[in-house]
């Protein structure tokens, strides 16, 4: 009974392999064929029973199976000329208890025409996918998803899992993180994973819109509401986002009088356009983002406490790049591939000393700074790999100050000078924002800039 059952299972397995795959061959460590499925026999025109027990080189033209069995090194998607044409073969070593005991080979495409047909089919599907993605982006405004968030650190993995849980609900989300950490990517991802994914995703940068235009931009206006108003009026961002999601970026920069009006909209779920006497109901999910210390701003009465609690139902905190250094290498590869494609360059990677420098740098501008550095380096690079010569000047400086060669005062002054330069770069030369970020007065900042000759 036991022998019959084993024979049955053996025949069943052979039948499945004969019918489920194009071509399969199995050899032992000495290159002797132990199995050749019927599809392979039909392809190379040999008898199955006569082939088993013979050396693979006597049966299959231009084979490398015996080499793979000897070296233990796999060969994937290798072109092999056989029966007057090229076929595409995979060859894998078979291991038992860690020791190579043979090899298995498969032919995915029996000739290059099959491969071309499949390749064309895949390209066609990718083209269709790209088309539908562009239509989705055009219709909704959301262009990023969770797959666009690069990083394999534990912090990023936890964040992605949190985003998946948060996205399903309709509650307000506050995304917090330093400038350049990718807050917008997470906002897009929440929308894409939500039930509102096929509805509009409207982004508003609260810090970029002039204060006197913010109300009309958010809530729209009626015809004749003010001098210069368009005929027929204009819909505001909240009306445009109806049914979908509105992303209020840099919400910490919103003036107090607008915070009052925003709070009313969030509470009543209706907006009143400038010049209108009738409020309009809107169904909008709110995602807000900031790099400002909102709790401190509430204490200083620069941000409304009731609005803070309204937008802070669920909080997502994105750690800075310096707290997840293991993501630097992966992000570097991602940005390099992206910039290569956009620029037409073919830079293969970073020199080891550049990779080491990246690991030791503090990245005050986070992922955005890393992308900008790599983009500049790609255009300045002369070889196939990014060298120190292609990096911005501030990164070329020695990152670790040698003790014993300079006094403590000199080291402290040099460190302070670099911090000032980095803060100015992060805020694009805005000295008022730089002073606020560093927690010093404007006069003190000017004195330090003059002292160190920083422009």
Tab-separated table of C-alpha atoms in Angstrom:
chain	number	residue	atom	x	y	z
A	1	UNK	CA	0.000	0.000	0.000
A	2	UNK	CA	2.843	2.377	0.896
A	3	UNK	CA	4.694	1.704	-2.382
A	4	UNK	CA	1.526	2.213	-4.410
A	5	UNK	CA	0.854	5.527	-2.675
A	6	UNK	CA	4.398	6.765	-3.309
A	7	UNK	CA	4.175	5.704	-6.936
A	8	UNK	CA	0.863	7.527	-7.270
A	9	UNK	CA	2.318	10.734	-5.817
A	10	UNK	CA	5.384	10.435	-8.046
A	11	UNK	CA	3.259	10.026	-11.186
A	12	UNK	CA	0.987	12.863	-10.092
A	13	UNK	CA	3.955	15.208	-9.597
A	14	UNK	CA	5.392	14.268	-13.009
A	15	UNK	CA	2.007	14.893	-14.661
A	16	UNK	CA	1.738	18.312	-13.041
A	17	UNK	CA	5.265	19.331	-14.084
A	18	UNK	CA	4.735	18.016	-17.622
A	19	UNK	CA	1.616	20.122	-18.026
A	20	UNK	CA	2.309	23.161	-15.868
A	21	UNK	CA	5.698	24.239	-17.236
A	22	UNK	CA	7.212	24.698	-20.687
A	23	UNK	CA	10.469	22.805	-20.237
A	24	UNK	CA	12.092	21.324	-17.138
A	25	UNK	CA	15.319	19.335	-16.710
A	26	UNK	CA	16.869	17.994	-13.501
A	27	UNK	CA	20.442	16.670	-13.236
A	28	UNK	CA	22.576	15.268	-10.442
A	29	UNK	CA	25.950	16.585	-9.259
A	30	UNK	CA	27.705	14.693	-12.070
A	31	UNK	CA	25.576	16.243	-14.813
A	32	UNK	CA	23.466	13.107	-15.380
A	33	UNK	CA	19.823	13.748	-16.301
A	34	UNK	CA	17.444	12.398	-13.645
A	35	UNK	CA	14.311	14.007	-15.073
A	36	UNK	CA	13.309	15.639	-18.377
A	37	UNK	CA	9.674	16.618	-18.800
A	38	UNK	CA	7.709	15.823	-21.941
A	39	UNK	CA	7.515	19.474	-23.072
A	40	UNK	CA	11.324	19.671	-23.142
A	41	UNK	CA	11.520	16.347	-25.020
A	42	UNK	CA	9.060	17.633	-27.625
A	43	UNK	CA	11.019	20.876	-27.933
A	44	UNK	CA	14.421	19.252	-28.572
A	45	UNK	CA	12.947	16.172	-30.277
A	46	UNK	CA	14.281	13.399	-28.003
A	47	UNK	CA	12.787	10.372	-26.296
A	48	UNK	CA	12.111	10.878	-22.589
A	49	UNK	CA	13.095	7.364	-21.436
A	50	UNK	CA	16.280	7.322	-23.513
A	51	UNK	CA	17.371	10.757	-22.219
A	52	UNK	CA	17.215	9.950	-18.513
A	53	UNK	CA	20.580	8.576	-17.335
A	54	UNK	CA	22.615	10.302	-20.034
A	55	UNK	CA	24.924	13.287	-19.491
A	56	UNK	CA	23.093	16.528	-20.082
A	57	UNK	CA	25.634	17.733	-22.683
A	58	UNK	CA	24.771	14.696	-24.831
A	59	UNK	CA	21.077	15.604	-24.883
A	60	UNK	CA	20.733	19.404	-24.706
A	61	UNK	CA	22.610	21.642	-27.124
A	62	UNK	CA	24.875	24.354	-25.638
A	63	UNK	CA	23.720	23.525	-22.109
A	64	UNK	CA	25.396	24.919	-18.981
A	65	UNK	CA	23.476	22.799	-16.489
A	66	UNK	CA	26.520	20.738	-15.515
A	67	UNK	CA	28.470	23.970	-14.833
A	68	UNK	CA	25.760	25.243	-12.471
A	69	UNK	CA	25.761	21.873	-10.666
A	70	UNK	CA	29.543	22.094	-10.293
A	71	UNK	CA	29.832	25.781	-9.238
A	72	UNK	CA	26.575	26.141	-7.305
A	73	UNK	CA	26.002	29.547	-8.982
A	74	UNK	CA	22.538	30.219	-10.420
A	75	UNK	CA	22.019	31.628	-13.918
A	76	UNK	CA	18.820	33.574	-14.512
A	77	UNK	CA	17.307	34.593	-17.886
A	78	UNK	CA	20.298	33.343	-19.864
A	79	UNK	CA	20.121	33.224	-23.674
A	80	UNK	CA	20.913	29.737	-25.043
A	81	UNK	CA	21.079	28.888	-28.742
A	82	UNK	CA	19.227	25.638	-29.404
A	83	UNK	CA	17.324	24.116	-32.299
A	84	UNK	CA	18.289	27.027	-34.567
A	85	UNK	CA	17.026	29.758	-32.232
A	86	UNK	CA	17.678	31.406	-28.905
A	87	UNK	CA	15.735	30.338	-25.866
A	88	UNK	CA	15.643	31.969	-22.423
A	89	UNK	CA	16.656	29.612	-19.622
A	90	UNK	CA	16.943	29.677	-15.826
A	91	UNK	CA	19.375	27.307	-14.102
A	92	UNK	CA	19.329	26.848	-10.323
A	93	UNK	CA	21.506	24.663	-8.070
A	94	UNK	CA	19.702	22.111	-5.880
A	95	UNK	CA	20.939	22.042	-2.284
A	96	UNK	CA	20.394	19.415	0.369
A	97	UNK	CA	21.624	20.036	3.921
A	98	UNK	CA	23.566	23.014	2.571
A	99	UNK	CA	25.406	20.959	-0.053
A	100	UNK	CA	24.855	21.180	-3.827
A	101	UNK	CA	23.505	17.849	-5.069
A	102	UNK	CA	22.394	18.800	-8.567
A	103	UNK	CA	20.611	21.464	-10.613
A	104	UNK	CA	17.201	22.207	-12.142
A	105	UNK	CA	16.717	24.104	-15.377
A	106	UNK	CA	13.598	25.645	-16.879
A	107	UNK	CA	12.903	27.249	-20.231
A	108	UNK	CA	10.430	30.083	-19.829
A	109	UNK	CA	10.372	31.014	-23.506
A	110	UNK	CA	11.259	28.412	-26.102
A	111	UNK	CA	12.305	31.053	-28.622
A	112	UNK	CA	12.944	34.784	-28.631
A	113	UNK	CA	9.664	35.395	-30.456
A	114	UNK	CA	7.766	34.086	-27.404
A	115	UNK	CA	9.808	36.453	-25.248
A	116	UNK	CA	9.120	39.404	-27.563
A	117	UNK	CA	5.407	38.621	-27.514
A	118	UNK	CA	5.365	38.489	-23.712
A	119	UNK	CA	7.538	41.601	-23.461
A	120	UNK	CA	5.191	43.506	-25.778
A	121	UNK	CA	2.219	42.329	-23.740
A	122	UNK	CA	3.843	43.496	-20.494
A	123	UNK	CA	4.775	46.858	-22.030
A	124	UNK	CA	1.209	47.271	-23.228
A	125	UNK	CA	-0.116	46.544	-19.739
A	126	UNK	CA	2.367	48.994	-18.199
A	127	UNK	CA	1.319	51.661	-20.707
A	128	UNK	CA	-2.326	51.079	-19.809
A	129	UNK	CA	-1.470	51.205	-16.092
A	130	UNK	CA	0.419	54.477	-16.551
A	131	UNK	CA	-2.520	55.897	-18.514
A	132	UNK	CA	-5.050	55.016	-15.818
A	133	UNK	CA	-2.706	56.324	-13.149
A	134	UNK	CA	-2.356	59.650	-14.996
A	135	UNK	CA	-6.143	59.860	-15.415
A	136	UNK	CA	-6.574	59.135	-11.699
A	137	UNK	CA	-4.009	61.821	-10.872
A	138	UNK	CA	-5.681	64.318	-13.218
A	139	UNK	CA	-9.128	63.622	-11.809
A	140	UNK	CA	-8.203	63.541	-8.132
A	141	UNK	CA	-4.935	65.466	-7.786
A	142	UNK	CA	-3.278	62.668	-5.773
A	143	UNK	CA	-0.092	61.371	-7.386
A	144	UNK	CA	1.781	59.579	-4.597
A	145	UNK	CA	1.029	56.330	-2.805
A	146	UNK	CA	2.522	54.329	0.053
A	147	UNK	CA	4.925	52.693	-2.444
A	148	UNK	CA	6.517	56.103	-3.066
A	149	UNK	CA	7.623	56.322	0.571
A	150	UNK	CA	11.155	54.930	0.474
A	151	UNK	CA	12.803	53.408	3.528
A	152	UNK	CA	13.132	50.077	5.314
A	153	UNK	CA	13.983	51.332	8.804
A	154	UNK	CA	11.776	50.210	11.671
A	155	UNK	CA	10.499	53.791	12.011
A	156	UNK	CA	9.277	53.894	8.405
A	157	UNK	CA	7.729	50.423	8.635
A	158	UNK	CA	5.783	51.435	11.756
A	159	UNK	CA	4.646	54.634	10.038
A	160	UNK	CA	3.390	52.766	6.978
A	161	UNK	CA	1.380	50.395	9.140
A	162	UNK	CA	-0.073	53.357	11.019
A	163	UNK	CA	-1.020	55.055	7.737
A	164	UNK	CA	-2.892	51.917	6.623
A	165	UNK	CA	-4.934	51.951	9.837
A	166	UNK	CA	-5.539	55.709	9.787
A	167	UNK	CA	-6.572	55.844	6.117
A	168	UNK	CA	-9.706	53.720	6.540
A	169	UNK	CA	-11.380	56.195	8.900
A	170	UNK	CA	-12.634	59.691	8.125
A	171	UNK	CA	-11.080	61.473	11.105
A	172	UNK	CA	-8.776	64.476	10.800
A	173	UNK	CA	-5.048	63.758	10.727
A	174	UNK	CA	-2.174	66.019	11.739
A	175	UNK	CA	1.157	65.129	10.121
A	176	UNK	CA	4.182	66.511	11.937
A	177	UNK	CA	7.805	66.535	10.934
A	178	UNK	CA	10.741	68.738	10.028
A	179	UNK	CA	10.990	70.424	6.666
A	180	UNK	CA	11.904	67.947	3.928
A	181	UNK	CA	10.763	64.763	5.687
A	182	UNK	CA	8.029	64.045	3.133
A	183	UNK	CA	4.832	65.100	4.908
A	184	UNK	CA	3.050	65.562	1.583
A	185	UNK	CA	3.851	61.980	0.532
A	186	UNK	CA	2.105	60.675	3.628
A	187	UNK	CA	-0.911	62.928	3.037
A	188	UNK	CA	-1.280	61.622	-0.532
A	189	UNK	CA	-0.915	58.047	0.736
A	190	UNK	CA	-3.678	58.458	3.324
A	191	UNK	CA	-6.026	59.730	0.623
A	192	UNK	CA	-5.084	56.973	-1.843
A	193	UNK	CA	-5.807	54.262	0.744
A	194	UNK	CA	-9.092	55.792	1.894
A	195	UNK	CA	-12.643	55.302	0.624
A	196	UNK	CA	-12.312	58.783	-0.914
A	197	UNK	CA	-9.463	57.751	-3.252
A	198	UNK	CA	-11.538	58.315	-6.409
A	199	UNK	CA	-12.574	61.774	-5.221
A	200	UNK	CA	-10.566	65.043	-5.316
A	201	UNK	CA	-7.372	65.575	-3.338
A	202	UNK	CA	-6.833	69.326	-2.964
A	203	UNK	CA	-3.600	70.738	-1.579
A	204	UNK	CA	-3.367	74.168	0.061
A	205	UNK	CA	-0.082	75.676	1.233
A	206	UNK	CA	-1.284	77.973	4.000
A	207	UNK	CA	2.078	79.725	4.174
A	208	UNK	CA	2.382	80.454	0.456
A	209	UNK	CA	-0.957	82.236	-0.130
A	210	UNK	CA	-0.988	85.983	0.690
A	211	UNK	CA	-3.031	86.660	3.807
A	212	UNK	CA	-5.569	88.910	2.041
A	213	UNK	CA	-6.294	86.184	-0.534
A	214	UNK	CA	-6.450	83.186	1.806
A	215	UNK	CA	-10.177	83.415	2.584
A	216	UNK	CA	-11.242	83.612	-1.065
A	217	UNK	CA	-8.826	80.803	-1.978
A	218	UNK	CA	-10.186	78.512	0.718
A	219	UNK	CA	-13.895	79.359	0.521
A	220	UNK	CA	-14.341	80.968	-2.901
A	221	UNK	CA	-16.207	84.156	-3.763
A	222	UNK	CA	-19.384	85.340	-5.462
A	223	UNK	CA	-19.490	87.498	-8.576
A	224	UNK	CA	-18.936	91.143	-7.669
A	225	UNK	CA	-17.705	90.299	-4.164
A	226	UNK	CA	-14.737	92.654	-4.615
A	227	UNK	CA	-12.929	94.623	-7.279
A	228	UNK	CA	-11.348	92.231	-9.772
A	229	UNK	CA	-13.618	89.292	-8.896
A	230	UNK	CA	-14.221	86.971	-11.868
A	231	UNK	CA	-17.587	86.939	-13.570
A	232	UNK	CA	-19.596	84.063	-12.146
A	233	UNK	CA	-17.425	83.933	-9.035
A	234	UNK	CA	-14.964	81.199	-8.113
A	235	UNK	CA	-15.139	77.973	-6.125
A	236	UNK	CA	-12.835	77.725	-3.133
A	237	UNK	CA	-10.544	74.824	-2.250
A	238	UNK	CA	-13.096	73.359	0.162
A	239	UNK	CA	-15.828	73.271	-2.507
A	240	UNK	CA	-13.385	71.710	-4.974
A	241	UNK	CA	-12.494	69.046	-2.404
A	242	UNK	CA	-16.139	68.143	-1.733
A	243	UNK	CA	-16.401	64.366	-1.306
A	244	UNK	CA	-12.642	64.038	-1.091
A	245	UNK	CA	-9.710	65.275	0.980
A	246	UNK	CA	-8.203	68.692	1.598
A	247	UNK	CA	-4.553	68.871	2.618
A	248	UNK	CA	-3.718	71.984	4.641
A	249	UNK	CA	0.066	72.149	4.462
A	250	UNK	CA	2.017	74.511	6.765
A	251	UNK	CA	-1.134	75.086	8.822
A	252	UNK	CA	0.999	76.678	11.546
A	253	UNK	CA	1.453	79.689	9.232
A	254	UNK	CA	-2.287	80.389	9.013
A	255	UNK	CA	-3.205	83.813	10.492
A	256	UNK	CA	-5.443	83.871	13.579
A	257	UNK	CA	-8.483	85.446	11.917
A	258	UNK	CA	-8.494	82.669	9.306
A	259	UNK	CA	-8.121	80.030	12.014
A	260	UNK	CA	-11.481	81.187	13.411
A	261	UNK	CA	-13.192	80.774	10.024
A	262	UNK	CA	-11.529	77.408	9.398
A	263	UNK	CA	-12.705	76.140	12.783
A	264	UNK	CA	-16.281	77.090	11.908
A	265	UNK	CA	-16.037	75.164	8.643
A	266	UNK	CA	-14.691	72.069	10.392
A	267	UNK	CA	-17.403	72.226	13.056
A	268	UNK	CA	-20.399	72.986	10.834
A	269	UNK	CA	-19.205	71.200	7.670
A	270	UNK	CA	-20.278	74.164	5.561
A	271	UNK	CA	-18.536	77.084	3.879
A	272	UNK	CA	-19.664	80.571	3.037
A	273	UNK	CA	-18.043	82.156	0.000
A	274	UNK	CA	-16.883	85.770	0.156
A	275	UNK	CA	-19.865	87.958	-0.797
A	276	UNK	CA	-22.393	85.140	-0.298
A	277	UNK	CA	-25.272	85.086	2.185
A	278	UNK	CA	-25.919	81.342	1.949
A	279	UNK	CA	-23.577	78.708	3.371
A	280	UNK	CA	-22.925	75.558	1.317
A	281	UNK	CA	-22.577	72.092	2.816
A	282	UNK	CA	-19.297	70.271	2.110
A	283	UNK	CA	-18.157	66.728	2.856
A	284	UNK	CA	-14.393	66.977	3.246
A	285	UNK	CA	-11.764	65.042	5.141
A	286	UNK	CA	-9.020	67.272	6.559
A	287	UNK	CA	-5.351	66.358	6.661
A	288	UNK	CA	-3.065	69.055	8.056
A	289	UNK	CA	0.716	69.230	8.246
A	290	UNK	CA	3.219	71.422	10.041
A	291	UNK	CA	6.828	71.654	11.189
A	292	UNK	CA	5.899	74.202	13.845
A	293	UNK	CA	5.576	73.533	17.609
A	294	UNK	CA	1.799	74.040	17.717
A	295	UNK	CA	1.535	73.357	21.473
A	296	UNK	CA	3.946	76.201	22.162
A	297	UNK	CA	2.098	78.417	19.695
A	298	UNK	CA	-1.155	77.663	21.571
A	299	UNK	CA	0.495	78.771	24.836
A	300	UNK	CA	1.668	81.960	23.145
A	301	UNK	CA	-1.844	82.470	21.692
A	302	UNK	CA	-0.529	82.319	18.135
A	303	UNK	CA	-2.611	79.252	17.331
A	304	UNK	CA	-6.143	78.553	18.520
A	305	UNK	CA	-6.399	75.749	21.042
A	306	UNK	CA	-9.857	74.637	19.807
A	307	UNK	CA	-8.572	74.409	16.220
A	308	UNK	CA	-5.525	72.462	17.380
A	309	UNK	CA	-7.704	69.804	19.022
A	310	UNK	CA	-10.011	69.730	16.011
A	311	UNK	CA	-7.202	68.890	13.542
A	312	UNK	CA	-5.168	66.765	15.979
A	313	UNK	CA	-7.562	63.808	16.254
A	314	UNK	CA	-4.865	61.423	15.000
A	315	UNK	CA	-1.241	62.479	14.890
A	316	UNK	CA	1.432	61.082	12.561
A	317	UNK	CA	5.019	62.001	13.454
A	318	UNK	CA	7.669	61.595	10.754
A	319	UNK	CA	11.161	61.191	12.226
A	320	UNK	CA	14.009	63.232	10.695
A	321	UNK	CA	16.542	61.489	8.484
A	322	UNK	CA	19.266	61.737	11.156
A	323	UNK	CA	17.152	59.463	13.394
A	324	UNK	CA	16.887	56.759	10.721
A	325	UNK	CA	20.329	56.708	9.067
A	326	UNK	CA	19.741	53.204	7.694
A	327	UNK	CA	17.352	54.801	5.141
A	328	UNK	CA	20.047	57.059	3.662
A	329	UNK	CA	21.501	54.381	1.370
A	330	UNK	CA	18.083	53.299	0.078
A	331	UNK	CA	16.952	56.891	-0.465
A	332	UNK	CA	20.215	57.668	-2.274
A	333	UNK	CA	19.620	54.801	-4.710
A	334	UNK	CA	16.019	55.907	-5.221
A	335	UNK	CA	16.913	59.535	-5.905
A	336	UNK	CA	19.827	58.551	-8.147
A	337	UNK	CA	17.602	56.336	-10.322
A	338	UNK	CA	14.960	59.071	-10.490
A	339	UNK	CA	17.466	61.785	-11.448
A	340	UNK	CA	19.238	59.517	-13.970
A	341	UNK	CA	15.926	58.916	-15.720
A	342	UNK	CA	15.038	62.595	-15.735
A	343	UNK	CA	18.451	63.852	-16.842
A	344	UNK	CA	19.449	61.057	-19.201
A	345	UNK	CA	22.665	60.449	-17.230
A	346	UNK	CA	23.922	56.991	-16.230
A	347	UNK	CA	25.515	57.348	-12.805
A	348	UNK	CA	25.814	53.921	-11.175
A	349	UNK	CA	26.244	54.894	-7.514
A	350	UNK	CA	28.355	56.600	-4.857
A	351	UNK	CA	32.036	56.222	-4.102
A	352	UNK	CA	32.638	54.615	-0.700
A	353	UNK	CA	33.950	57.824	0.860
A	354	UNK	CA	30.858	59.702	-0.361
A	355	UNK	CA	28.572	57.038	1.119
A	356	UNK	CA	30.470	57.355	4.407
A	357	UNK	CA	30.146	61.127	4.324
A	358	UNK	CA	26.388	60.807	3.711
A	359	UNK	CA	26.101	58.507	6.728
A	360	UNK	CA	27.879	60.979	9.003
A	361	UNK	CA	26.086	64.127	7.787
A	362	UNK	CA	23.256	65.480	9.962
A	363	UNK	CA	20.887	66.266	7.034
A	364	UNK	CA	19.063	69.269	8.524
A	365	UNK	CA	17.038	69.462	5.296
A	366	UNK	CA	16.223	65.734	5.515
A	367	UNK	CA	15.274	63.752	2.383
A	368	UNK	CA	14.761	66.934	0.350
A	369	UNK	CA	18.330	68.031	1.076
A	370	UNK	CA	19.635	64.563	0.156
A	371	UNK	CA	17.773	64.668	-3.176
A	372	UNK	CA	19.086	68.162	-3.949
A	373	UNK	CA	22.663	67.098	-3.144
A	374	UNK	CA	22.421	64.033	-5.396
A	375	UNK	CA	20.836	66.017	-8.224
A	376	UNK	CA	23.635	68.594	-8.115
A	377	UNK	CA	26.257	65.836	-7.928
A	378	UNK	CA	24.802	63.968	-10.924
A	379	UNK	CA	25.216	67.042	-13.113
A	380	UNK	CA	28.736	67.743	-11.826
A	381	UNK	CA	29.921	64.122	-11.922
A	382	UNK	CA	32.441	63.111	-14.636
A	383	UNK	CA	32.599	59.348	-14.074
A	384	UNK	CA	30.159	56.538	-13.406
A	385	UNK	CA	30.116	57.135	-9.658
A	386	UNK	CA	29.582	60.260	-7.570
A	387	UNK	CA	32.852	61.451	-6.016
A	388	UNK	CA	33.513	64.083	-3.356
A	389	UNK	CA	34.512	66.573	-6.059
A	390	UNK	CA	30.909	66.600	-7.329
A	391	UNK	CA	29.399	67.404	-3.919
A	392	UNK	CA	28.417	70.896	-2.692
A	393	UNK	CA	31.197	72.750	-0.857
A	394	UNK	CA	29.583	72.500	2.581
A	395	UNK	CA	29.626	68.697	2.384
A	396	UNK	CA	33.276	68.546	1.361
A	397	UNK	CA	34.414	70.035	4.638
A	398	UNK	CA	35.841	67.681	7.250
A	399	UNK	CA	32.893	66.401	9.252
A	400	UNK	CA	34.886	65.419	12.324
A	401	UNK	CA	37.115	68.023	13.916
A	402	UNK	CA	40.478	66.649	15.062
A	403	UNK	CA	40.914	66.945	18.799
A	404	UNK	CA	44.261	68.236	20.019
A	405	UNK	CA	44.864	70.317	16.895
A	406	UNK	CA	42.381	73.057	17.776
A	407	UNK	CA	41.222	74.643	20.992
A	408	UNK	CA	37.741	74.050	22.406
A	409	UNK	CA	36.825	77.648	21.585
A	410	UNK	CA	37.846	77.193	17.947
A	411	UNK	CA	35.883	73.942	17.668
A	412	UNK	CA	32.776	75.569	19.206
A	413	UNK	CA	33.010	78.565	16.875
A	414	UNK	CA	33.470	76.343	13.816
A	415	UNK	CA	30.460	74.251	14.837
A	416	UNK	CA	28.338	77.368	15.384
A	417	UNK	CA	29.331	78.718	11.958
A	418	UNK	CA	28.280	75.483	10.256
A	419	UNK	CA	24.942	75.399	12.107
A	420	UNK	CA	24.239	78.978	11.002
A	421	UNK	CA	25.053	78.113	7.382
A	422	UNK	CA	22.872	74.985	7.463
A	423	UNK	CA	19.920	76.858	9.016
A	424	UNK	CA	20.151	79.631	6.436
A	425	UNK	CA	20.190	77.075	3.623
A	426	UNK	CA	17.154	75.312	5.057
A	427	UNK	CA	15.179	78.568	5.139
A	428	UNK	CA	16.495	79.788	1.770
A	429	UNK	CA	18.229	82.805	3.310
A	430	UNK	CA	15.216	83.978	5.356
A	431	UNK	CA	16.954	85.372	8.444
A	432	UNK	CA	13.809	85.860	10.508
A	433	UNK	CA	12.832	82.192	10.137
A	434	UNK	CA	16.436	81.170	10.791
A	435	UNK	CA	16.487	83.113	14.058
A	436	UNK	CA	13.178	81.536	15.153
A	437	UNK	CA	14.404	78.028	14.306
A	438	UNK	CA	17.617	78.514	16.287
A	439	UNK	CA	15.755	80.080	19.203
A	440	UNK	CA	17.728	83.345	19.166
A	441	UNK	CA	16.797	86.966	18.576
A	442	UNK	CA	17.155	88.641	15.191
A	443	UNK	CA	19.836	91.029	16.504
A	444	UNK	CA	21.816	88.140	17.969
A	445	UNK	CA	21.619	86.301	14.628
A	446	UNK	CA	22.947	89.325	12.719
A	447	UNK	CA	25.811	89.674	15.193
A	448	UNK	CA	26.803	86.031	14.741
A	449	UNK	CA	26.552	86.217	10.946
A	450	UNK	CA	28.821	89.256	10.969
A	451	UNK	CA	31.248	87.603	13.373
A	452	UNK	CA	31.684	84.500	11.197
A	453	UNK	CA	31.386	86.250	7.858
A	454	UNK	CA	28.360	84.151	6.873
A	455	UNK	CA	26.287	85.584	4.022
